Amino acid sequence: MAVYTLPELPYDYSELEPVINPQIIELHHDKHHAAYVKGANDTLEQLAEARDKEQWGSINGLEKNLAFHLSGHILHSIYWHNMTGDGGGEPLAADGVGDLADAITESFGSFAGFKTQLTKAAATTQGSGWGVLAYEPLSGRLIVEQVYDHQGNVGQGSTPILVFDAWEHAFYLQYKNQKVDFIDAMWAVVNWQDVAKRYEAAKSRTNALLLAP
């Protein structure tokens, strides 16, 4: 059975200063992300035990736990690579990410419109959640999704390519209860090269969503 593992950070804890301080990065990655990995693995074991014993009384809770922990692991694995200390600005053709820039303009009317929508989606999550830029294969366009906890309000076939973590553990030690300030600051560390690679990879999966045989 496949076992999920905690990926290493692609940079030092201090890489994203002053937007995110090293203490937050260390706690967020080494404790919170690690807990989602452990939770996913533990739940897989519990599901295997339920199958072996044919004891299905807890199936509803186990399936929900698996979705929660696995989604947390996946979203955080994207999150770390979506950021870089020399990022920010907006995607430009001159930087080799022109296709992504064009897709954003086509899907949202302008980069400014997209930036505002994703900012609002991330900042207005009730409780814990994420703002997500995703490729939607049915229309071939980019959409913004608002994720509650790790699961809600997501198109079933969409692929996340840029994620903003709006859980309090992502910012509280530095930004206190000012979630909006944290989301605004996040734009200064977006790794557009990584986002562009994810966009191209998502577009290439032509059979990602089969509506008919």
PDB file of C-alpha atoms in Angstrom:
ATOM      1  CA  MET A   1       0.000   0.000   0.000  1.00  0.00           C
ATOM      2  CA  ALA A   2       1.282   3.452  -0.899  1.00  0.00           C
ATOM      3  CA  VAL A   3       2.440   5.505   2.063  1.00  0.00           C
ATOM      4  CA  TYR A   4       2.395   9.291   1.967  1.00  0.00           C
ATOM      5  CA  THR A   5       5.547  11.122   3.018  1.00  0.00           C
ATOM      6  CA  LEU A   6       6.260  14.703   4.040  1.00  0.00           C
ATOM      7  CA  PRO A   7       8.103  16.458   1.186  1.00  0.00           C
ATOM      8  CA  GLU A   8      11.153  18.523   1.980  1.00  0.00           C
ATOM      9  CA  LEU A   9      10.857  22.285   1.663  1.00  0.00           C
ATOM     10  CA  PRO A  10      12.400  23.634  -1.567  1.00  0.00           C
ATOM     11  CA  TYR A  11      14.103  26.405   0.448  1.00  0.00           C
ATOM     12  CA  ASP A  12      15.303  27.372   3.930  1.00  0.00           C
ATOM     13  CA  TYR A  13      12.869  28.479   6.612  1.00  0.00           C
ATOM     14  CA  SER A  14      14.029  32.075   6.150  1.00  0.00           C
ATOM     15  CA  GLU A  15      13.533  32.168   2.348  1.00  0.00           C
ATOM     16  CA  LEU A  16      10.173  33.944   2.422  1.00  0.00           C
ATOM     17  CA  GLU A  17      11.014  36.743   4.852  1.00  0.00           C
ATOM     18  CA  PRO A  18       9.642  39.313   5.486  1.00  0.00           C
ATOM     19  CA  VAL A  19       6.328  38.034   4.073  1.00  0.00           C
ATOM     20  CA  ILE A  20       6.404  34.879   6.209  1.00  0.00           C
ATOM     21  CA  ASN A  21       8.836  34.547   9.096  1.00  0.00           C
ATOM     22  CA  PRO A  22      10.953  31.408   9.657  1.00  0.00           C
ATOM     23  CA  GLN A  23       9.081  30.306  12.783  1.00  0.00           C
ATOM     24  CA  ILE A  24       5.810  30.090  10.872  1.00  0.00           C
ATOM     25  CA  ILE A  25       7.382  28.146   8.007  1.00  0.00           C
ATOM     26  CA  GLU A  26       8.990  25.670  10.412  1.00  0.00           C
ATOM     27  CA  LEU A  27       5.811  25.068  12.430  1.00  0.00           C
ATOM     28  CA  HIS A  28       3.584  25.017   9.369  1.00  0.00           C
ATOM     29  CA  HIS A  29       5.680  22.483   7.478  1.00  0.00           C
ATOM     30  CA  ASP A  30       7.195  20.344  10.232  1.00  0.00           C
ATOM     31  CA  LYS A  31       4.109  20.151  12.450  1.00  0.00           C
ATOM     32  CA  HIS A  32       0.893  20.954  10.555  1.00  0.00           C
ATOM     33  CA  HIS A  33       1.748  19.454   7.170  1.00  0.00           C
ATOM     34  CA  ALA A  34       3.343  16.471   8.865  1.00  0.00           C
ATOM     35  CA  ALA A  35       0.109  15.910  10.803  1.00  0.00           C
ATOM     36  CA  TYR A  36      -1.884  15.682   7.567  1.00  0.00           C
ATOM     37  CA  VAL A  37       0.555  13.124   6.171  1.00  0.00           C
ATOM     38  CA  LYS A  38       0.296  11.035   9.335  1.00  0.00           C
ATOM     39  CA  GLY A  39      -3.484  11.402   9.351  1.00  0.00           C
ATOM     40  CA  ALA A  40      -3.782  10.155   5.773  1.00  0.00           C
ATOM     41  CA  ASN A  41      -1.560   7.142   6.454  1.00  0.00           C
ATOM     42  CA  ASP A  42      -3.345   6.306   9.706  1.00  0.00           C
ATOM     43  CA  THR A  43      -6.724   6.486   7.996  1.00  0.00           C
ATOM     44  CA  LEU A  44      -5.591   4.133   5.216  1.00  0.00           C
ATOM     45  CA  GLU A  45      -4.580   1.630   7.890  1.00  0.00           C
ATOM     46  CA  GLN A  46      -7.925   2.006   9.641  1.00  0.00           C
ATOM     47  CA  LEU A  47      -9.765   1.440   6.358  1.00  0.00           C
ATOM     48  CA  ALA A  48      -7.702  -1.691   5.709  1.00  0.00           C
ATOM     49  CA  GLU A  49      -8.602  -2.973   9.165  1.00  0.00           C
ATOM     50  CA  ALA A  50     -12.300  -2.254   8.531  1.00  0.00           C
ATOM     51  CA  ARG A  51     -12.146  -4.254   5.288  1.00  0.00           C
ATOM     52  CA  ASP A  52     -10.363  -7.180   6.924  1.00  0.00           C
ATOM     53  CA  LYS A  53     -12.836  -7.351   9.787  1.00  0.00           C
ATOM     54  CA  GLU A  54     -15.828  -6.346   7.688  1.00  0.00           C
ATOM     55  CA  GLN A  55     -16.667  -3.722  10.293  1.00  0.00           C
ATOM     56  CA  TRP A  56     -18.203  -0.790   8.480  1.00  0.00           C
ATOM     57  CA  GLY A  57     -19.736   1.219  11.291  1.00  0.00           C
ATOM     58  CA  SER A  58     -17.079   3.901  11.033  1.00  0.00           C
ATOM     59  CA  ILE A  59     -16.868   4.081   7.230  1.00  0.00           C
ATOM     60  CA  ASN A  60     -18.468   7.513   6.940  1.00  0.00           C
ATOM     61  CA  GLY A  61     -16.038   9.102   9.371  1.00  0.00           C
ATOM     62  CA  LEU A  62     -13.024   7.323   7.899  1.00  0.00           C
ATOM     63  CA  GLU A  63     -13.801   8.413   4.350  1.00  0.00           C
ATOM     64  CA  LYS A  64     -14.223  12.004   5.541  1.00  0.00           C
ATOM     65  CA  ASN A  65     -10.944  11.816   7.455  1.00  0.00           C
ATOM     66  CA  LEU A  66      -9.109  10.486   4.410  1.00  0.00           C
ATOM     67  CA  ALA A  67     -10.426  13.309   2.228  1.00  0.00           C
ATOM     68  CA  PHE A  68      -9.473  15.882   4.875  1.00  0.00           C
ATOM     69  CA  HIS A  69      -5.935  14.693   5.504  1.00  0.00           C
ATOM     70  CA  LEU A  70      -5.100  13.770   1.911  1.00  0.00           C
ATOM     71  CA  SER A  71      -6.384  17.101   0.590  1.00  0.00           C
ATOM     72  CA  GLY A  72      -4.367  18.878   3.273  1.00  0.00           C
ATOM     73  CA  HIS A  73      -1.250  17.005   2.183  1.00  0.00           C
ATOM     74  CA  ILE A  74      -1.832  17.755  -1.507  1.00  0.00           C
ATOM     75  CA  LEU A  75      -2.656  21.438  -1.048  1.00  0.00           C
ATOM     76  CA  HIS A  76       0.355  22.040   1.196  1.00  0.00           C
ATOM     77  CA  SER A  77       2.660  20.194  -1.219  1.00  0.00           C
ATOM     78  CA  ILE A  78       1.583  22.665  -3.917  1.00  0.00           C
ATOM     79  CA  TYR A  79       1.709  25.633  -1.538  1.00  0.00           C
ATOM     80  CA  TRP A  80       5.406  25.339  -0.707  1.00  0.00           C
ATOM     81  CA  HIS A  81       6.426  25.317  -4.373  1.00  0.00           C
ATOM     82  CA  ASN A  82       4.011  28.127  -5.269  1.00  0.00           C
ATOM     83  CA  MET A  83       6.256  30.488  -3.279  1.00  0.00           C
ATOM     84  CA  THR A  84       9.769  31.839  -3.716  1.00  0.00           C
ATOM     85  CA  GLY A  85      11.807  34.567  -2.118  1.00  0.00           C
ATOM     86  CA  ASP A  86      12.366  36.321  -5.448  1.00  0.00           C
ATOM     87  CA  GLY A  87       8.807  35.988  -6.722  1.00  0.00           C
ATOM     88  CA  GLY A  88       5.883  38.352  -6.918  1.00  0.00           C
ATOM     89  CA  GLY A  89       4.709  40.822  -9.505  1.00  0.00           C
ATOM     90  CA  GLU A  90       2.611  39.342 -12.278  1.00  0.00           C
ATOM     91  CA  PRO A  91       3.284  36.717 -14.952  1.00  0.00           C
ATOM     92  CA  LEU A  92       4.826  38.259 -18.065  1.00  0.00           C
ATOM     93  CA  ALA A  93       5.779  36.929 -21.478  1.00  0.00           C
ATOM     94  CA  ALA A  94       9.248  38.382 -20.945  1.00  0.00           C
ATOM     95  CA  ASP A  95       9.722  35.947 -18.054  1.00  0.00           C
ATOM     96  CA  GLY A  96       8.715  32.938 -20.134  1.00  0.00           C
ATOM     97  CA  VAL A  97       5.224  32.594 -18.649  1.00  0.00           C
ATOM     98  CA  GLY A  98       3.263  34.319 -21.398  1.00  0.00           C
ATOM     99  CA  ASP A  99       0.817  31.436 -21.902  1.00  0.00           C
ATOM    100  CA  LEU A 100      -0.213  31.627 -18.248  1.00  0.00           C
ATOM    101  CA  ALA A 101      -0.536  35.412 -18.466  1.00  0.00           C
ATOM    102  CA  ASP A 102      -2.748  35.108 -21.545  1.00  0.00           C
ATOM    103  CA  ALA A 103      -4.914  32.457 -19.884  1.00  0.00           C
ATOM    104  CA  ILE A 104      -5.432  34.666 -16.835  1.00  0.00           C
ATOM    105  CA  THR A 105      -6.459  37.605 -19.002  1.00  0.00           C
ATOM    106  CA  GLU A 106      -8.789  35.452 -21.102  1.00  0.00           C
ATOM    107  CA  SER A 107     -10.404  33.826 -18.073  1.00  0.00           C
ATOM    108  CA  PHE A 108     -10.714  36.869 -15.793  1.00  0.00           C
ATOM    109  CA  GLY A 109     -10.567  39.893 -18.095  1.00  0.00           C
ATOM    110  CA  SER A 110      -7.320  41.189 -16.593  1.00  0.00           C
ATOM    111  CA  PHE A 111      -4.625  40.264 -14.115  1.00  0.00           C
ATOM    112  CA  ALA A 112      -5.993  42.895 -11.742  1.00  0.00           C
ATOM    113  CA  GLY A 113      -9.440  41.304 -11.862  1.00  0.00           C
ATOM    114  CA  PHE A 114      -7.987  37.868 -11.204  1.00  0.00           C
ATOM    115  CA  LYS A 115      -5.825  39.122  -8.331  1.00  0.00           C
ATOM    116  CA  THR A 116      -8.786  40.778  -6.655  1.00  0.00           C
ATOM    117  CA  GLN A 117     -11.001  37.703  -7.038  1.00  0.00           C
ATOM    118  CA  LEU A 118      -8.435  35.281  -5.620  1.00  0.00           C
ATOM    119  CA  THR A 119      -7.603  37.678  -2.789  1.00  0.00           C
ATOM    120  CA  LYS A 120     -11.268  38.024  -1.847  1.00  0.00           C
ATOM    121  CA  ALA A 121     -11.861  34.256  -2.136  1.00  0.00           C
ATOM    122  CA  ALA A 122      -8.956  33.476   0.199  1.00  0.00           C
ATOM    123  CA  ALA A 123      -9.623  36.300   2.653  1.00  0.00           C
ATOM    124  CA  THR A 124     -13.349  35.635   3.072  1.00  0.00           C
ATOM    125  CA  THR A 125     -13.207  31.909   3.821  1.00  0.00           C
ATOM    126  CA  GLN A 126     -15.293  31.319   6.919  1.00  0.00           C
ATOM    127  CA  GLY A 127     -13.008  29.766   9.508  1.00  0.00           C
ATOM    128  CA  SER A 128     -10.291  27.710   7.839  1.00  0.00           C
ATOM    129  CA  GLY A 129      -9.776  27.361   4.109  1.00  0.00           C
ATOM    130  CA  TRP A 130      -7.920  28.187   0.922  1.00  0.00           C
ATOM    131  CA  GLY A 131      -8.137  30.392  -2.132  1.00  0.00           C
ATOM    132  CA  VAL A 132      -7.276  28.382  -5.251  1.00  0.00           C
ATOM    133  CA  LEU A 133      -6.535  29.138  -8.890  1.00  0.00           C
ATOM    134  CA  ALA A 134      -7.412  25.983 -10.824  1.00  0.00           C
ATOM    135  CA  TYR A 135      -7.478  24.728 -14.388  1.00  0.00           C
ATOM    136  CA  GLU A 136     -10.967  23.480 -15.292  1.00  0.00           C
ATOM    137  CA  PRO A 137     -10.681  20.900 -18.128  1.00  0.00           C
ATOM    138  CA  LEU A 138     -14.298  20.945 -19.268  1.00  0.00           C
ATOM    139  CA  SER A 139     -14.096  24.572 -20.416  1.00  0.00           C
ATOM    140  CA  GLY A 140     -10.327  24.796 -20.760  1.00  0.00           C
ATOM    141  CA  ARG A 141     -10.302  27.935 -18.663  1.00  0.00           C
ATOM    142  CA  LEU A 142      -8.909  29.015 -15.318  1.00  0.00           C
ATOM    143  CA  ILE A 143     -11.268  29.419 -12.367  1.00  0.00           C
ATOM    144  CA  VAL A 144     -10.961  30.583  -8.763  1.00  0.00           C
ATOM    145  CA  GLU A 145     -12.218  28.196  -6.117  1.00  0.00           C
ATOM    146  CA  GLN A 146     -12.854  28.785  -2.423  1.00  0.00           C
ATOM    147  CA  VAL A 147     -11.974  25.746  -0.346  1.00  0.00           C
ATOM    148  CA  TYR A 148     -13.482  25.328   3.107  1.00  0.00           C
ATOM    149  CA  ASP A 149     -11.187  23.336   5.391  1.00  0.00           C
ATOM    150  CA  HIS A 150      -9.633  21.139   2.689  1.00  0.00           C
ATOM    151  CA  GLN A 151     -12.635  20.013   0.709  1.00  0.00           C
ATOM    152  CA  GLY A 152     -15.603  22.262  -0.099  1.00  0.00           C
ATOM    153  CA  ASN A 153     -16.617  24.315  -3.151  1.00  0.00           C
ATOM    154  CA  VAL A 154     -14.326  22.492  -5.590  1.00  0.00           C
ATOM    155  CA  GLY A 155     -15.132  21.493  -9.157  1.00  0.00           C
ATOM    156  CA  GLN A 156     -14.594  17.750  -9.366  1.00  0.00           C
ATOM    157  CA  GLY A 157     -12.270  17.771 -12.356  1.00  0.00           C
ATOM    158  CA  SER A 158     -10.314  20.959 -11.677  1.00  0.00           C
ATOM    159  CA  THR A 159      -6.560  20.958 -11.036  1.00  0.00           C
ATOM    160  CA  PRO A 160      -5.135  23.448  -8.504  1.00  0.00           C
ATOM    161  CA  ILE A 161      -2.145  25.395  -9.815  1.00  0.00           C
ATOM    162  CA  LEU A 162      -1.884  28.249  -7.270  1.00  0.00           C
ATOM    163  CA  VAL A 163      -3.064  27.991  -3.663  1.00  0.00           C
ATOM    164  CA  PHE A 164      -3.258  30.560  -0.871  1.00  0.00           C
ATOM    165  CA  ASP A 165      -3.457  29.024   2.603  1.00  0.00           C
ATOM    166  CA  ALA A 166      -5.923  30.995   4.721  1.00  0.00           C
ATOM    167  CA  TRP A 167      -5.820  28.808   7.841  1.00  0.00           C
ATOM    168  CA  GLU A 168      -4.782  30.723  10.955  1.00  0.00           C
ATOM    169  CA  HIS A 169      -1.722  28.509  11.453  1.00  0.00           C
ATOM    170  CA  ALA A 170      -0.354  29.944   8.187  1.00  0.00           C
ATOM    171  CA  PHE A 171      -0.149  33.505   9.483  1.00  0.00           C
ATOM    172  CA  TYR A 172      -1.339  34.091  13.066  1.00  0.00           C
ATOM    173  CA  LEU A 173       2.080  34.287  14.759  1.00  0.00           C
ATOM    174  CA  GLN A 174       3.020  37.173  12.473  1.00  0.00           C
ATOM    175  CA  TYR A 175      -0.210  38.783  11.272  1.00  0.00           C
ATOM    176  CA  LYS A 176      -2.437  38.048  14.309  1.00  0.00           C
ATOM    177  CA  ASN A 177      -6.071  38.128  13.151  1.00  0.00           C
ATOM    178  CA  GLN A 178      -5.397  40.221  10.034  1.00  0.00           C
ATOM    179  CA  LYS A 179      -5.994  37.549   7.410  1.00  0.00           C
ATOM    180  CA  VAL A 180      -6.472  40.148   4.668  1.00  0.00           C
ATOM    181  CA  ASP A 181      -3.027  41.643   5.340  1.00  0.00           C
ATOM    182  CA  PHE A 182      -1.460  38.201   5.023  1.00  0.00           C
ATOM    183  CA  ILE A 183      -3.207  37.426   1.744  1.00  0.00           C
ATOM    184  CA  ASP A 184      -2.200  40.818   0.331  1.00  0.00           C
ATOM    185  CA  ALA A 185       1.421  40.166   1.327  1.00  0.00           C
ATOM    186  CA  MET A 186       1.391  36.702  -0.265  1.00  0.00           C
ATOM    187  CA  TRP A 187       1.394  38.185  -3.757  1.00  0.00           C
ATOM    188  CA  ALA A 188       5.002  39.303  -3.203  1.00  0.00           C
ATOM    189  CA  VAL A 189       6.249  35.699  -3.056  1.00  0.00           C
ATOM    190  CA  VAL A 190       4.194  33.966  -5.776  1.00  0.00           C
ATOM    191  CA  ASN A 191       6.419  31.727  -7.901  1.00  0.00           C
ATOM    192  CA  TRP A 192       4.954  32.284 -11.364  1.00  0.00           C
ATOM    193  CA  GLN A 193       7.418  29.857 -12.932  1.00  0.00           C
ATOM    194  CA  ASP A 194       5.979  27.076 -10.800  1.00  0.00           C
ATOM    195  CA  VAL A 195       2.381  28.147 -11.467  1.00  0.00           C
ATOM    196  CA  ALA A 196       3.069  28.219 -15.222  1.00  0.00           C
ATOM    197  CA  LYS A 197       4.518  24.680 -15.148  1.00  0.00           C
ATOM    198  CA  ARG A 198       1.441  23.436 -13.306  1.00  0.00           C
ATOM    199  CA  TYR A 199      -0.808  25.172 -15.834  1.00  0.00           C
ATOM    200  CA  GLU A 200       0.957  23.542 -18.784  1.00  0.00           C
ATOM    201  CA  ALA A 201       0.864  20.134 -17.105  1.00  0.00           C
ATOM    202  CA  ALA A 202      -2.859  20.466 -16.344  1.00  0.00           C
ATOM    203  CA  LYS A 203      -3.619  21.466 -19.955  1.00  0.00           C
ATOM    204  CA  SER A 204      -1.731  18.445 -21.278  1.00  0.00           C
ATOM    205  CA  ARG A 205      -3.978  15.979 -19.461  1.00  0.00           C
ATOM    206  CA  THR A 206      -6.564  15.801 -22.224  1.00  0.00           C
ATOM    207  CA  ASN A 207      -8.220  12.717 -20.749  1.00  0.00           C
ATOM    208  CA  ALA A 208      -8.368  14.003 -17.189  1.00  0.00           C
ATOM    209  CA  LEU A 209     -12.160  14.181 -17.141  1.00  0.00           C
ATOM    210  CA  LEU A 210     -14.114  11.613 -19.131  1.00  0.00           C
ATOM    211  CA  LEU A 211     -17.807  12.456 -19.354  1.00  0.00           C
ATOM    212  CA  ALA A 212     -18.611   9.658 -21.785  1.00  0.00           C
ATOM    213  CA  PRO A 213     -16.855   6.457 -22.918  1.00  0.00           C
TER     214      PRO A 213
END
